[in-house]
PDB file of C-alpha atoms in Angstrom:
ATOM      1  CA  UNK T  24       9.484  12.426 -21.029  1.00  0.00           C
ATOM      2  CA  UNK T  25       8.417  11.990 -17.618  1.00  0.00           C
ATOM      3  CA  UNK T  26      11.214  12.133 -15.243  1.00  0.00           C
ATOM      4  CA  UNK T  27      10.103   9.561 -11.941  1.00  0.00           C
ATOM      5  CA  UNK T  28      11.595   9.490  -8.635  1.00  0.00           C
ATOM      6  CA  UNK T  29      10.764   6.403  -6.762  1.00  0.00           C
ATOM      7  CA  UNK T  30      11.590   6.298  -2.926  1.00  0.00           C
ATOM      8  CA  UNK T  31      11.706   3.153  -0.755  1.00  0.00           C
ATOM      9  CA  UNK T  32      12.797   1.234  -4.021  1.00  0.00           C
ATOM     10  CA  UNK T  33      13.794  -1.801  -1.931  1.00  0.00           C
ATOM     11  CA  UNK T  34      10.391  -2.384  -0.200  1.00  0.00           C
ATOM     12  CA  UNK T  35       8.110  -4.605  -1.917  1.00  0.00           C
ATOM     13  CA  UNK T  36       5.735  -1.998  -3.511  1.00  0.00           C
ATOM     14  CA  UNK T  37       9.174  -0.148  -4.754  1.00  0.00           C
ATOM     15  CA  UNK T  38      10.276  -3.605  -6.155  1.00  0.00           C
ATOM     16  CA  UNK T  39       6.697  -3.776  -7.995  1.00  0.00           C
ATOM     17  CA  UNK T  40       7.203  -0.506  -9.351  1.00  0.00           C
ATOM     18  CA  UNK T  41      10.582  -1.684 -10.663  1.00  0.00           C
ATOM     19  CA  UNK T  42       8.979  -4.655 -12.457  1.00  0.00           C
ATOM     20  CA  UNK T  43       6.147  -2.552 -13.931  1.00  0.00           C
ATOM     21  CA  UNK T  44       8.188   0.244 -15.003  1.00  0.00           C
ATOM     22  CA  UNK T  45       9.670  -1.833 -18.086  1.00  0.00           C
ATOM     23  CA  UNK T  46       6.276  -1.222 -19.575  1.00  0.00           C
ATOM     24  CA  UNK T  47       6.705   2.421 -19.588  1.00  0.00           C
ATOM     25  CA  UNK T  48      10.221   2.577 -21.616  1.00  0.00           C
ATOM     26  CA  UNK T  49       9.675   6.396 -22.811  1.00  0.00           C
ATOM     27  CA  UNK T  50       9.904   7.496 -19.060  1.00  0.00           C
ATOM     28  CA  UNK T  51      12.990   8.098 -16.920  1.00  0.00           C
ATOM     29  CA  UNK T  52      12.553   6.335 -13.267  1.00  0.00           C
ATOM     30  CA  UNK T  53      14.918   6.984 -10.646  1.00  0.00           C
ATOM     31  CA  UNK T  54      14.744   4.138  -8.077  1.00  0.00           C
ATOM     32  CA  UNK T  55      16.446   5.368  -4.924  1.00  0.00           C
ATOM     33  CA  UNK T  56      16.830   2.936  -1.630  1.00  0.00           C
ATOM     34  CA  UNK T  57      16.844   4.339   1.944  1.00  0.00           C
ATOM     35  CA  UNK T  58      20.806   4.281   1.878  1.00  0.00           C
ATOM     36  CA  UNK T  59      20.703   6.815  -1.011  1.00  0.00           C
ATOM     37  CA  UNK T  60      17.766   8.952   0.048  1.00  0.00           C
ATOM     38  CA  UNK T  61      16.675   9.307   3.732  1.00  0.00           C
ATOM     39  CA  UNK T  62      13.362  10.766   3.512  1.00  0.00           C
ATOM     40  CA  UNK T  63      13.496  11.645   7.159  1.00  0.00           C
ATOM     41  CA  UNK T  64      16.527  14.241   6.129  1.00  0.00           C
ATOM     42  CA  UNK T  65      15.404  17.303   4.717  1.00  0.00           C
ATOM     43  CA  UNK T  66      19.314  17.918   3.553  1.00  0.00           C
ATOM     44  CA  UNK T  67      18.685  14.211   1.856  1.00  0.00           C
ATOM     45  CA  UNK T  68      15.584  15.240   0.041  1.00  0.00           C
ATOM     46  CA  UNK T  69      16.720  18.833  -0.789  1.00  0.00           C
ATOM     47  CA  UNK T  70      19.849  17.232  -2.459  1.00  0.00           C
ATOM     48  CA  UNK T  71      18.218  14.620  -4.399  1.00  0.00           C
ATOM     49  CA  UNK T  72      15.567  17.203  -5.930  1.00  0.00           C
ATOM     50  CA  UNK T  73      18.642  19.655  -6.636  1.00  0.00           C
ATOM     51  CA  UNK T  74      20.306  17.005  -8.811  1.00  0.00           C
ATOM     52  CA  UNK T  75      17.189  15.733 -10.390  1.00  0.00           C
ATOM     53  CA  UNK T  76      14.417  17.723 -12.504  1.00  0.00           C
ATOM     54  CA  UNK T  77      11.576  15.376 -11.341  1.00  0.00           C
ATOM     55  CA  UNK T  78       7.952  15.605 -12.758  1.00  0.00           C
ATOM     56  CA  UNK T  79       6.965  13.029 -10.356  1.00  0.00           C
ATOM     57  CA  UNK T  80       7.652  11.470  -6.926  1.00  0.00           C
ATOM     58  CA  UNK T  81       6.176   8.064  -5.898  1.00  0.00           C
ATOM     59  CA  UNK T  82       6.938   7.647  -2.218  1.00  0.00           C
ATOM     60  CA  UNK T  83       7.330   3.866  -1.494  1.00  0.00           C
ATOM     61  CA  UNK T  84       9.061   4.593   1.627  1.00  0.00           C
ATOM     62  CA  UNK T  85       7.238   3.739   4.874  1.00  0.00           C
ATOM     63  CA  UNK T  86       7.202   2.459   8.232  1.00  0.00           C
ATOM     64  CA  UNK T  87       5.150  -0.831   7.824  1.00  0.00           C
ATOM     65  CA  UNK T  88       5.761  -2.858  10.995  1.00  0.00           C
ATOM     66  CA  UNK T  89       2.104  -2.618  12.954  1.00  0.00           C
ATOM     67  CA  UNK T  90       3.248  -4.389  15.922  1.00  0.00           C
ATOM     68  CA  UNK T  91       6.605  -2.445  16.549  1.00  0.00           C
ATOM     69  CA  UNK T  92       4.806   0.988  16.082  1.00  0.00           C
ATOM     70  CA  UNK T  93       3.419   0.394  19.363  1.00  0.00           C
ATOM     71  CA  UNK T  94       6.722   0.260  20.917  1.00  0.00           C
ATOM     72  CA  UNK T  95       8.290   3.161  18.828  1.00  0.00           C
ATOM     73  CA  UNK T  96       5.896   5.513  17.727  1.00  0.00           C
ATOM     74  CA  UNK T  97       8.231   8.060  17.405  1.00  0.00           C
ATOM     75  CA  UNK T  98       9.960   6.276  14.592  1.00  0.00           C
ATOM     76  CA  UNK T  99       6.828   5.415  13.026  1.00  0.00           C
ATOM     77  CA  UNK T 100       5.550   8.928  13.230  1.00  0.00           C
ATOM     78  CA  UNK T 101       9.158  10.237  12.110  1.00  0.00           C
ATOM     79  CA  UNK T 102       8.769   8.015   8.567  1.00  0.00           C
ATOM     80  CA  UNK T 103       5.020   7.893   8.235  1.00  0.00           C
ATOM     81  CA  UNK T 104       4.282  11.816   9.000  1.00  0.00           C
ATOM     82  CA  UNK T 105       7.077  14.068   9.400  1.00  0.00           C
ATOM     83  CA  UNK T 106       9.000  12.833   6.414  1.00  0.00           C
ATOM     84  CA  UNK T 107       5.925  12.750   4.229  1.00  0.00           C
ATOM     85  CA  UNK T 108       5.471  16.441   5.275  1.00  0.00           C
ATOM     86  CA  UNK T 109       9.100  17.286   4.066  1.00  0.00           C
ATOM     87  CA  UNK T 110       8.460  15.538   0.813  1.00  0.00           C
ATOM     88  CA  UNK T 111       5.019  17.447   0.328  1.00  0.00           C
ATOM     89  CA  UNK T 112       7.130  20.621   0.908  1.00  0.00           C
ATOM     90  CA  UNK T 113       9.798  19.937  -1.332  1.00  0.00           C
ATOM     91  CA  UNK T 114       7.453  18.453  -4.158  1.00  0.00           C
ATOM     92  CA  UNK T 115       5.364  21.544  -4.073  1.00  0.00           C
ATOM     93  CA  UNK T 116       8.299  23.764  -4.427  1.00  0.00           C
ATOM     94  CA  UNK T 117       9.336  21.813  -7.552  1.00  0.00           C
ATOM     95  CA  UNK T 118       5.907  21.765  -9.191  1.00  0.00           C
ATOM     96  CA  UNK T 119       6.211  17.894  -8.868  1.00  0.00           C
ATOM     97  CA  UNK T 120       3.354  15.430  -8.690  1.00  0.00           C
ATOM     98  CA  UNK T 121       3.436  13.542  -5.223  1.00  0.00           C
ATOM     99  CA  UNK T 122       2.060   9.683  -4.904  1.00  0.00           C
ATOM    100  CA  UNK T 123       1.815   8.617  -1.667  1.00  0.00           C
ATOM    101  CA  UNK T 124       0.203   5.368   0.033  1.00  0.00           C
ATOM    102  CA  UNK T 125      -1.898   5.052   3.080  1.00  0.00           C
ATOM    103  CA  UNK T 126      -3.706   2.274   4.851  1.00  0.00           C
ATOM    104  CA  UNK T 127      -6.982   1.048   5.862  1.00  0.00           C
ATOM    105  CA  UNK T 128      -6.143   1.287   9.225  1.00  0.00           C
ATOM    106  CA  UNK T 129      -7.161   4.855   9.365  1.00  0.00           C
ATOM    107  CA  UNK T 130     -10.432   3.489  10.209  1.00  0.00           C
ATOM    108  CA  UNK T 131     -11.513   1.845  13.683  1.00  0.00           C
ATOM    109  CA  UNK T 132     -13.440  -1.089  11.997  1.00  0.00           C
ATOM    110  CA  UNK T 133     -16.850  -0.438  13.246  1.00  0.00           C
ATOM    111  CA  UNK T 134     -18.497   0.346   9.686  1.00  0.00           C
ATOM    112  CA  UNK T 135     -20.706  -2.510   8.246  1.00  0.00           C
ATOM    113  CA  UNK T 136     -20.159  -1.548   4.536  1.00  0.00           C
ATOM    114  CA  UNK T 137     -16.992  -0.597   2.633  1.00  0.00           C
ATOM    115  CA  UNK T 138     -15.618   2.592   3.745  1.00  0.00           C
ATOM    116  CA  UNK T 139     -15.542   5.577   1.160  1.00  0.00           C
ATOM    117  CA  UNK T 140     -12.732   8.234   1.208  1.00  0.00           C
ATOM    118  CA  UNK T 141     -15.417  10.653   2.966  1.00  0.00           C
ATOM    119  CA  UNK T 142     -15.812   8.498   6.011  1.00  0.00           C
ATOM    120  CA  UNK T 143     -14.815   9.556   9.404  1.00  0.00           C
ATOM    121  CA  UNK T 144     -11.033   8.382  10.335  1.00  0.00           C
ATOM    122  CA  UNK T 145     -10.375   7.166  13.534  1.00  0.00           C
ATOM    123  CA  UNK T 146      -7.442   4.923  13.877  1.00  0.00           C
ATOM    124  CA  UNK T 147      -7.194   2.509  16.784  1.00  0.00           C
ATOM    125  CA  UNK T 148      -3.260   1.564  16.584  1.00  0.00           C
ATOM    126  CA  UNK T 149       0.189   3.873  16.251  1.00  0.00           C
ATOM    127  CA  UNK T 150       0.734   2.926  12.632  1.00  0.00           C
ATOM    128  CA  UNK T 151      -2.747   4.012  11.782  1.00  0.00           C
ATOM    129  CA  UNK T 152      -2.338   7.270  13.429  1.00  0.00           C
ATOM    130  CA  UNK T 153       1.022   7.929  11.899  1.00  0.00           C
ATOM    131  CA  UNK T 154      -0.151   7.229   8.206  1.00  0.00           C
ATOM    132  CA  UNK T 155      -3.395   9.492   8.970  1.00  0.00           C
ATOM    133  CA  UNK T 156      -0.962  12.656   9.757  1.00  0.00           C
ATOM    134  CA  UNK T 157       1.010  11.975   6.746  1.00  0.00           C
ATOM    135  CA  UNK T 158      -2.113  12.052   4.773  1.00  0.00           C
ATOM    136  CA  UNK T 159      -3.335  15.357   6.474  1.00  0.00           C
ATOM    137  CA  UNK T 160       0.271  16.711   5.718  1.00  0.00           C
ATOM    138  CA  UNK T 161       0.052  16.153   2.225  1.00  0.00           C
ATOM    139  CA  UNK T 162      -3.491  17.792   2.025  1.00  0.00           C
ATOM    140  CA  UNK T 163      -2.416  20.617   3.712  1.00  0.00           C
ATOM    141  CA  UNK T 164       0.537  21.385   1.661  1.00  0.00           C
ATOM    142  CA  UNK T 165       0.521  19.852  -1.693  1.00  0.00           C
ATOM    143  CA  UNK T 166      -2.113  20.812  -4.515  1.00  0.00           C
ATOM    144  CA  UNK T 167      -0.684  18.047  -6.942  1.00  0.00           C
ATOM    145  CA  UNK T 168      -1.009  14.816  -5.071  1.00  0.00           C
ATOM    146  CA  UNK T 169      -2.572  11.310  -5.098  1.00  0.00           C
ATOM    147  CA  UNK T 170      -3.059   9.651  -1.959  1.00  0.00           C
ATOM    148  CA  UNK T 171      -3.937   5.645  -2.230  1.00  0.00           C
ATOM    149  CA  UNK T 172      -5.370   4.242   0.924  1.00  0.00           C
ATOM    150  CA  UNK T 173      -4.568   0.412   0.242  1.00  0.00           C
ATOM    151  CA  UNK T 174      -5.194  -2.563   2.259  1.00  0.00           C
ATOM    152  CA  UNK T 175      -3.333  -5.960   2.940  1.00  0.00           C
ATOM    153  CA  UNK T 176      -0.549  -5.556   0.529  1.00  0.00           C
ATOM    154  CA  UNK T 177       1.223  -9.006  -0.646  1.00  0.00           C
ATOM    155  CA  UNK T 178       3.454 -10.050  -3.772  1.00  0.00           C
ATOM    156  CA  UNK T 179       6.401 -12.070  -4.559  1.00  0.00           C
ATOM    157  CA  UNK T 180       8.687  -9.621  -2.818  1.00  0.00           C
ATOM    158  CA  UNK T 181       9.693  -9.208   0.648  1.00  0.00           C
ATOM    159  CA  UNK T 182       8.186 -10.275   3.823  1.00  0.00           C
ATOM    160  CA  UNK T 183       4.216 -10.132   3.858  1.00  0.00           C
ATOM    161  CA  UNK T 184       1.460 -12.747   4.620  1.00  0.00           C
ATOM    162  CA  UNK T 185       1.327 -14.358   1.179  1.00  0.00           C
ATOM    163  CA  UNK T 186       5.341 -15.413   1.251  1.00  0.00           C
ATOM    164  CA  UNK T 187       4.879 -16.739   5.038  1.00  0.00           C
ATOM    165  CA  UNK T 188       1.959 -18.799   4.348  1.00  0.00           C
ATOM    166  CA  UNK T 189       4.110 -20.318   1.361  1.00  0.00           C
ATOM    167  CA  UNK T 190       6.931 -20.391   3.513  1.00  0.00           C
ATOM    168  CA  UNK T 191       5.251 -22.300   6.217  1.00  0.00           C
ATOM    169  CA  UNK T 192       3.499 -24.640   3.912  1.00  0.00           C
ATOM    170  CA  UNK T 193       7.151 -25.870   2.640  1.00  0.00           C
ATOM    171  CA  UNK T 194       7.708 -26.826   6.181  1.00  0.00           C
ATOM    172  CA  UNK T 195       4.371 -28.561   6.845  1.00  0.00           C
ATOM    173  CA  UNK T 196       3.710 -26.337   9.969  1.00  0.00           C
ATOM    174  CA  UNK T 197       0.051 -26.071  11.474  1.00  0.00           C
ATOM    175  CA  UNK T 198      -1.442 -22.731  11.338  1.00  0.00           C
ATOM    176  CA  UNK T 199      -3.744 -21.165  13.398  1.00  0.00           C
ATOM    177  CA  UNK T 200      -5.255 -18.000  11.457  1.00  0.00           C
ATOM    178  CA  UNK T 201      -7.629 -15.371  12.407  1.00  0.00           C
ATOM    179  CA  UNK T 202     -11.288 -14.890  10.991  1.00  0.00           C
ATOM    180  CA  UNK T 203     -11.964 -12.238  13.326  1.00  0.00           C
ATOM    181  CA  UNK T 204     -10.765  -9.469  10.714  1.00  0.00           C
ATOM    182  CA  UNK T 205     -12.430  -8.627   7.577  1.00  0.00           C
ATOM    183  CA  UNK T 206     -10.644  -6.821   4.557  1.00  0.00           C
ATOM    184  CA  UNK T 207      -9.538  -7.300   1.012  1.00  0.00           C
ATOM    185  CA  UNK T 208      -6.132  -8.844   0.305  1.00  0.00           C
ATOM    186  CA  UNK T 209      -4.347  -6.464  -2.484  1.00  0.00           C
ATOM    187  CA  UNK T 210      -1.800  -7.461  -4.974  1.00  0.00           C
ATOM    188  CA  UNK T 211       0.996  -4.886  -4.636  1.00  0.00           C
ATOM    189  CA  UNK T 212       1.655  -5.449  -8.483  1.00  0.00           C
ATOM    190  CA  UNK T 213      -2.147  -4.401  -9.289  1.00  0.00           C
ATOM    191  CA  UNK T 214      -1.490  -1.127  -7.011  1.00  0.00           C
ATOM    192  CA  UNK T 215       1.785  -0.366  -9.025  1.00  0.00           C
ATOM    193  CA  UNK T 216       0.318  -0.993 -12.280  1.00  0.00           C
ATOM    194  CA  UNK T 217      -2.872   1.172 -11.612  1.00  0.00           C
ATOM    195  CA  UNK T 218      -0.946   3.971 -10.620  1.00  0.00           C
ATOM    196  CA  UNK T 219       1.216   3.856 -13.697  1.00  0.00           C
ATOM    197  CA  UNK T 220      -1.899   3.811 -15.740  1.00  0.00           C
ATOM    198  CA  UNK T 221      -3.077   6.981 -13.922  1.00  0.00           C
ATOM    199  CA  UNK T 222       0.145   8.966 -14.537  1.00  0.00           C
ATOM    200  CA  UNK T 223      -0.165   8.009 -18.385  1.00  0.00           C
ATOM    201  CA  UNK T 224      -3.889   8.977 -18.257  1.00  0.00           C
ATOM    202  CA  UNK T 225      -4.775  12.090 -20.241  1.00  0.00           C
ATOM    203  CA  UNK T 226      -6.558  13.884 -17.351  1.00  0.00           C
ATOM    204  CA  UNK T 227      -5.076  14.831 -13.754  1.00  0.00           C
ATOM    205  CA  UNK T 228      -7.304  13.909 -11.192  1.00  0.00           C
ATOM    206  CA  UNK T 229      -5.292  14.862  -8.206  1.00  0.00           C
ATOM    207  CA  UNK T 230      -7.243  13.782  -4.911  1.00  0.00           C
ATOM    208  CA  UNK T 231      -7.356  10.781  -2.008  1.00  0.00           C
ATOM    209  CA  UNK T 232      -8.720   7.617  -3.439  1.00  0.00           C
ATOM    210  CA  UNK T 233      -9.228   4.230  -2.211  1.00  0.00           C
ATOM    211  CA  UNK T 234      -7.645   1.202  -4.103  1.00  0.00           C
ATOM    212  CA  UNK T 235      -7.469  -2.480  -3.254  1.00  0.00           C
ATOM    213  CA  UNK T 236      -8.487  -5.715  -5.139  1.00  0.00           C
ATOM    214  CA  UNK T 237     -12.279  -6.333  -5.495  1.00  0.00           C
ATOM    215  CA  UNK T 238     -14.117  -8.577  -2.884  1.00  0.00           C
ATOM    216  CA  UNK T 239     -13.532  -9.203   0.838  1.00  0.00           C
ATOM    217  CA  UNK T 240     -11.875 -11.952   3.069  1.00  0.00           C
ATOM    218  CA  UNK T 241     -10.995 -12.679   6.400  1.00  0.00           C
ATOM    219  CA  UNK T 242      -7.154 -13.608   6.931  1.00  0.00           C
ATOM    220  CA  UNK T 243      -8.110 -17.393   7.441  1.00  0.00           C
ATOM    221  CA  UNK T 244      -9.931 -17.150   3.801  1.00  0.00           C
ATOM    222  CA  UNK T 245      -6.561 -15.783   2.304  1.00  0.00           C
ATOM    223  CA  UNK T 246      -4.674 -18.331   3.869  1.00  0.00           C
ATOM    224  CA  UNK T 247      -6.755 -21.013   2.403  1.00  0.00           C
ATOM    225  CA  UNK T 248      -6.609 -19.799  -0.915  1.00  0.00           C
ATOM    226  CA  UNK T 249      -3.011 -19.391  -0.911  1.00  0.00           C
ATOM    227  CA  UNK T 250      -2.804 -22.890  -0.005  1.00  0.00           C
ATOM    228  CA  UNK T 251      -5.395 -24.109  -2.139  1.00  0.00           C
ATOM    229  CA  UNK T 252      -4.185 -22.168  -5.241  1.00  0.00           C
ATOM    230  CA  UNK T 253      -0.434 -23.192  -4.889  1.00  0.00           C
ATOM    231  CA  UNK T 254      -1.328 -26.805  -4.359  1.00  0.00           C
ATOM    232  CA  UNK T 255      -0.117 -26.986  -0.608  1.00  0.00           C
ATOM    233  CA  UNK T 256      -3.696 -27.207   0.868  1.00  0.00           C
ATOM    234  CA  UNK T 257      -2.723 -30.941   1.953  1.00  0.00           C
ATOM    235  CA  UNK T 258       0.812 -30.178   3.501  1.00  0.00           C
ATOM    236  CA  UNK T 259      -0.772 -28.000   5.995  1.00  0.00           C
ATOM    237  CA  UNK T 260      -3.010 -28.228   9.223  1.00  0.00           C
ATOM    238  CA  UNK T 261      -4.968 -24.988   9.034  1.00  0.00           C
ATOM    239  CA  UNK T 262      -7.252 -24.107  11.836  1.00  0.00           C
ATOM    240  CA  UNK T 263      -9.498 -21.054  12.169  1.00  0.00           C
ATOM    241  CA  UNK T 264      -9.118 -19.046  15.325  1.00  0.00           C
ATOM    242  CA  UNK T 265     -11.687 -16.324  16.285  1.00  0.00           C
ATOM    243  CA  UNK T 266      -8.890 -14.598  18.336  1.00  0.00           C
ATOM    244  CA  UNK T 267      -5.504 -13.721  17.777  1.00  0.00           C
ATOM    245  CA  UNK T 268      -3.323 -11.758  20.216  1.00  0.00           C
ATOM    246  CA  UNK T 269      -1.720  -8.901  19.076  1.00  0.00           C
ATOM    247  CA  UNK T 270       0.149  -6.028  20.582  1.00  0.00           C
ATOM    248  CA  UNK T 271      -1.593  -3.288  18.416  1.00  0.00           C
ATOM    249  CA  UNK T 272      -5.171  -3.310  17.905  1.00  0.00           C
ATOM    250  CA  UNK T 273      -6.588  -4.117  14.595  1.00  0.00           C
ATOM    251  CA  UNK T 274     -10.032  -2.827  12.748  1.00  0.00           C
ATOM    252  CA  UNK T 275     -12.188  -5.727  12.760  1.00  0.00           C
ATOM    253  CA  UNK T 276     -13.624  -4.595   9.369  1.00  0.00           C
ATOM    254  CA  UNK T 277     -11.740  -2.613   6.823  1.00  0.00           C
ATOM    255  CA  UNK T 278     -13.220  -3.207   3.320  1.00  0.00           C
ATOM    256  CA  UNK T 279     -12.419  -0.060   1.229  1.00  0.00           C
ATOM    257  CA  UNK T 280     -15.107   1.281  -1.216  1.00  0.00           C
ATOM    258  CA  UNK T 281     -13.630   2.075  -4.808  1.00  0.00           C
ATOM    259  CA  UNK T 282     -16.626   3.729  -6.160  1.00  0.00           C
ATOM    260  CA  UNK T 283     -14.630   7.317  -6.305  1.00  0.00           C
ATOM    261  CA  UNK T 284     -11.797   5.627  -8.201  1.00  0.00           C
ATOM    262  CA  UNK T 285     -14.070   3.933 -10.547  1.00  0.00           C
ATOM    263  CA  UNK T 286     -15.964   6.753 -11.323  1.00  0.00           C
ATOM    264  CA  UNK T 287     -12.982   8.840 -12.037  1.00  0.00           C
ATOM    265  CA  UNK T 288     -10.651   6.223 -14.011  1.00  0.00           C
ATOM    266  CA  UNK T 289     -11.477   3.674 -16.608  1.00  0.00           C
ATOM    267  CA  UNK T 290      -9.177   0.985 -15.526  1.00  0.00           C
ATOM    268  CA  UNK T 291     -10.325  -2.258 -14.255  1.00  0.00           C
ATOM    269  CA  UNK T 292      -9.522  -3.678 -10.748  1.00  0.00           C
ATOM    270  CA  UNK T 293      -9.129  -7.367 -10.290  1.00  0.00           C
ATOM    271  CA  UNK T 294     -10.947  -9.456  -7.984  1.00  0.00           C
ATOM    272  CA  UNK T 295      -8.443 -10.600  -5.242  1.00  0.00           C
ATOM    273  CA  UNK T 296      -8.767 -14.323  -5.795  1.00  0.00           C
ATOM    274  CA  UNK T 297      -8.307 -13.900  -9.809  1.00  0.00           C
ATOM    275  CA  UNK T 298      -5.221 -11.619  -8.648  1.00  0.00           C
ATOM    276  CA  UNK T 299      -3.919 -14.370  -6.298  1.00  0.00           C
ATOM    277  CA  UNK T 300      -3.820 -17.171  -8.682  1.00  0.00           C
ATOM    278  CA  UNK T 301      -2.172 -15.056 -11.603  1.00  0.00           C
ATOM    279  CA  UNK T 302       0.602 -14.168  -9.196  1.00  0.00           C
ATOM    280  CA  UNK T 303       1.135 -17.898  -8.328  1.00  0.00           C
ATOM    281  CA  UNK T 304       0.944 -18.882 -12.114  1.00  0.00           C
ATOM    282  CA  UNK T 305       3.481 -16.254 -12.848  1.00  0.00           C
ATOM    283  CA  UNK T 306       5.734 -17.383 -10.299  1.00  0.00           C
TER     284      UNK T 306
END
């Protein structure tokens, strides 16, 4: 029986792991919220690992507010880098597999083809820089780790673009959505399911991987698909805009190549529109 710790269990990815963990009743999951486990506190982490003999730590705790990170980079780096360093140390000391999630925002967006894991990193905002440093700490300290860079995460849980568009549709709002960024909307449920399949796989292939749904889109394309598939297209005036003012600079192109992942594991990755439709049907 695997003994699995999931940090940041109240966030959208943590909730997706809670949802899909039910398919693995032979594993013992421990879902801890930030009030139960503060990953920025070495004492809190050590106490948790002393009390539980964990085989796997899935770190869903993260600072994810890209805009706010520009104003409080110290907090972003504390959670996304220093705390991750602490987790890497303690999981290594306890012979525990560390699973961690990073971002397409480690790239500068100047590419014209999907980014591979070997491509040069060059984040353009504080959030991306903090996530990159977290990756680097894990790679320096840990041996048994999976890092998954992902992009444009959404789900039925929490505050995200998907839920915001559905809420605005219910209000009959007018929406101006940018076409200036191209990436891949990724259903957090698919990411959680994929990670659990890897944990159930006969071989351990520790490494840094890219995971997103298949295909690519602009934020406008994503909004349009949400409205179309949910039957709300006529309720909203949806406008394209080539410019959307934000405090944090965003990479204009951040599509991730999944070749390394697909060459390593035999599991299917859904296309983003298919996954979006499935989520709306399910809910």
